[in-house]
């Protein structure tokens, strides 16, 4: 059974940085395409970054230049720099295997002074 577990620092000041990690476990690990989404309070979940099995990356325009997605074996990381209050959200990692969509439970990031 595939499991995705996100982790990362919860409270950060504006202008700060943090690194989120998503650990893939269960089943046979494949170098899948991985994605990060976020859901801010009162808003719909939105895609923010993705990395293909070949390592190509893409970003939402709203985060380009500040977010960096990377992978290290079964870990998919999201480095976030120059944090803004509007980055406050629950961050989720996601992958698809054999037509099934898998989500982690999310990790809350709060940007506040």
GROMACS .gro file of C-alpha atoms in nm:
model
  113
    1UNK     CA    1   0.000   0.000   0.000
    2UNK     CA    2   0.144   0.332  -0.108
    3UNK     CA    3   0.182   0.597   0.159
    4UNK     CA    4   0.300   0.954   0.133
    5UNK     CA    5   0.399   1.137   0.449
    6UNK     CA    6   0.480   1.506   0.450
    7UNK     CA    7   0.691   1.683   0.709
    8UNK     CA    8   0.842   2.025   0.762
    9UNK     CA    9   0.866   2.324   0.993
   10UNK     CA   10   0.523   2.463   1.083
   11UNK     CA   11   0.566   2.835   1.171
   12UNK     CA   12   0.796   3.065   0.978
   13UNK     CA   13   0.840   3.441   0.969
   14UNK     CA   14   0.785   3.633   0.645
   15UNK     CA   15   1.098   3.631   0.436
   16UNK     CA   16   1.215   3.308   0.589
   17UNK     CA   17   1.275   2.970   0.430
   18UNK     CA   18   1.173   2.617   0.495
   19UNK     CA   19   1.204   2.273   0.344
   20UNK     CA   20   0.917   2.030   0.319
   21UNK     CA   21   0.974   1.662   0.263
   22UNK     CA   22   0.749   1.388   0.135
   23UNK     CA   23   0.846   1.030   0.201
   24UNK     CA   24   0.713   0.759  -0.028
   25UNK     CA   25   0.666   0.421   0.140
   26UNK     CA   26   0.492   0.096   0.074
   27UNK     CA   27   0.477  -0.106  -0.243
   28UNK     CA   28   0.772  -0.100  -0.477
   29UNK     CA   29   0.916   0.245  -0.507
   30UNK     CA   30   0.913   0.378  -0.857
   31UNK     CA   31   1.055   0.698  -0.983
   32UNK     CA   32   0.713   0.848  -1.032
   33UNK     CA   33   0.621   1.197  -1.118
   34UNK     CA   34   0.558   1.376  -0.791
   35UNK     CA   35   0.361   1.689  -0.723
   36UNK     CA   36   0.312   1.937  -0.443
   37UNK     CA   37  -0.021   2.108  -0.387
   38UNK     CA   38  -0.137   2.349  -0.122
   39UNK     CA   39  -0.469   2.456   0.022
   40UNK     CA   40  -0.496   2.791   0.193
   41UNK     CA   41  -0.774   2.860   0.445
   42UNK     CA   42  -1.103   2.907   0.264
   43UNK     CA   43  -0.953   2.834  -0.077
   44UNK     CA   44  -0.941   2.542  -0.315
   45UNK     CA   45  -0.641   2.313  -0.335
   46UNK     CA   46  -0.394   2.432  -0.596
   47UNK     CA   47  -0.098   2.273  -0.769
   48UNK     CA   48   0.232   2.447  -0.697
   49UNK     CA   49   0.515   2.228  -0.827
   50UNK     CA   50   0.588   1.903  -1.003
   51UNK     CA   51   0.884   1.684  -1.093
   52UNK     CA   52   0.875   1.416  -1.361
   53UNK     CA   53   1.032   1.073  -1.343
   54UNK     CA   54   1.312   1.216  -1.554
   55UNK     CA   55   1.372   1.504  -1.314
   56UNK     CA   56   1.213   1.787  -1.513
   57UNK     CA   57   1.042   2.044  -1.294
   58UNK     CA   58   0.753   2.286  -1.335
   59UNK     CA   59   0.607   2.550  -1.109
   60UNK     CA   60   0.294   2.754  -1.076
   61UNK     CA   61   0.351   3.114  -1.178
   62UNK     CA   62   0.268   3.229  -0.827
   63UNK     CA   63   0.566   3.044  -0.677
   64UNK     CA   64   0.818   3.047  -0.961
   65UNK     CA   65   1.158   3.166  -0.843
   66UNK     CA   66   1.084   3.096  -0.476
   67UNK     CA   67   0.993   2.726  -0.473
   68UNK     CA   68   1.225   2.444  -0.571
   69UNK     CA   69   1.114   2.083  -0.599
   70UNK     CA   70   1.372   1.807  -0.586
   71UNK     CA   71   1.395   1.439  -0.515
   72UNK     CA   72   1.636   1.211  -0.335
   73UNK     CA   73   1.537   0.849  -0.384
   74UNK     CA   74   1.205   0.807  -0.204
   75UNK     CA   75   1.200   1.164  -0.074
   76UNK     CA   76   1.051   1.451  -0.265
   77UNK     CA   77   1.140   1.789  -0.122
   78UNK     CA   78   1.002   2.137  -0.160
   79UNK     CA   79   1.235   2.421  -0.072
   80UNK     CA   80   1.048   2.746  -0.015
   81UNK     CA   81   1.234   3.075   0.009
   82UNK     CA   82   1.120   3.433   0.068
   83UNK     CA   83   0.805   3.313   0.239
   84UNK     CA   84   0.500   3.536   0.227
   85UNK     CA   85   0.191   3.534   0.448
   86UNK     CA   86  -0.008   3.417   0.144
   87UNK     CA   87   0.202   3.100   0.141
   88UNK     CA   88   0.018   2.995   0.456
   89UNK     CA   89  -0.153   2.669   0.368
   90UNK     CA   90  -0.160   2.297   0.417
   91UNK     CA   91   0.091   2.147   0.176
   92UNK     CA   92   0.025   1.806   0.023
   93UNK     CA   93   0.237   1.576  -0.190
   94UNK     CA   94   0.076   1.364  -0.457
   95UNK     CA   95   0.158   1.095  -0.706
   96UNK     CA   96  -0.029   0.870  -0.943
   97UNK     CA   97   0.043   0.499  -0.990
   98UNK     CA   98  -0.146   0.272  -1.229
   99UNK     CA   99  -0.431   0.516  -1.258
  100UNK     CA  100  -0.469   0.566  -0.884
  101UNK     CA  101  -0.410   0.898  -0.713
  102UNK     CA  102  -0.225   0.902  -0.382
  103UNK     CA  103  -0.214   1.191  -0.136
  104UNK     CA  104  -0.038   1.255   0.189
  105UNK     CA  105  -0.229   1.395   0.485
  106UNK     CA  106  -0.058   1.729   0.448
  107UNK     CA  107   0.161   1.950   0.661
  108UNK     CA  108   0.057   2.295   0.779
  109UNK     CA  109   0.282   2.589   0.699
  110UNK     CA  110   0.202   2.917   0.870
  111UNK     CA  111   0.384   3.233   0.768
  112UNK     CA  112   0.344   3.498   1.033
  113UNK     CA  113   0.545   3.745   1.234
   0.00000   0.00000   0.00000
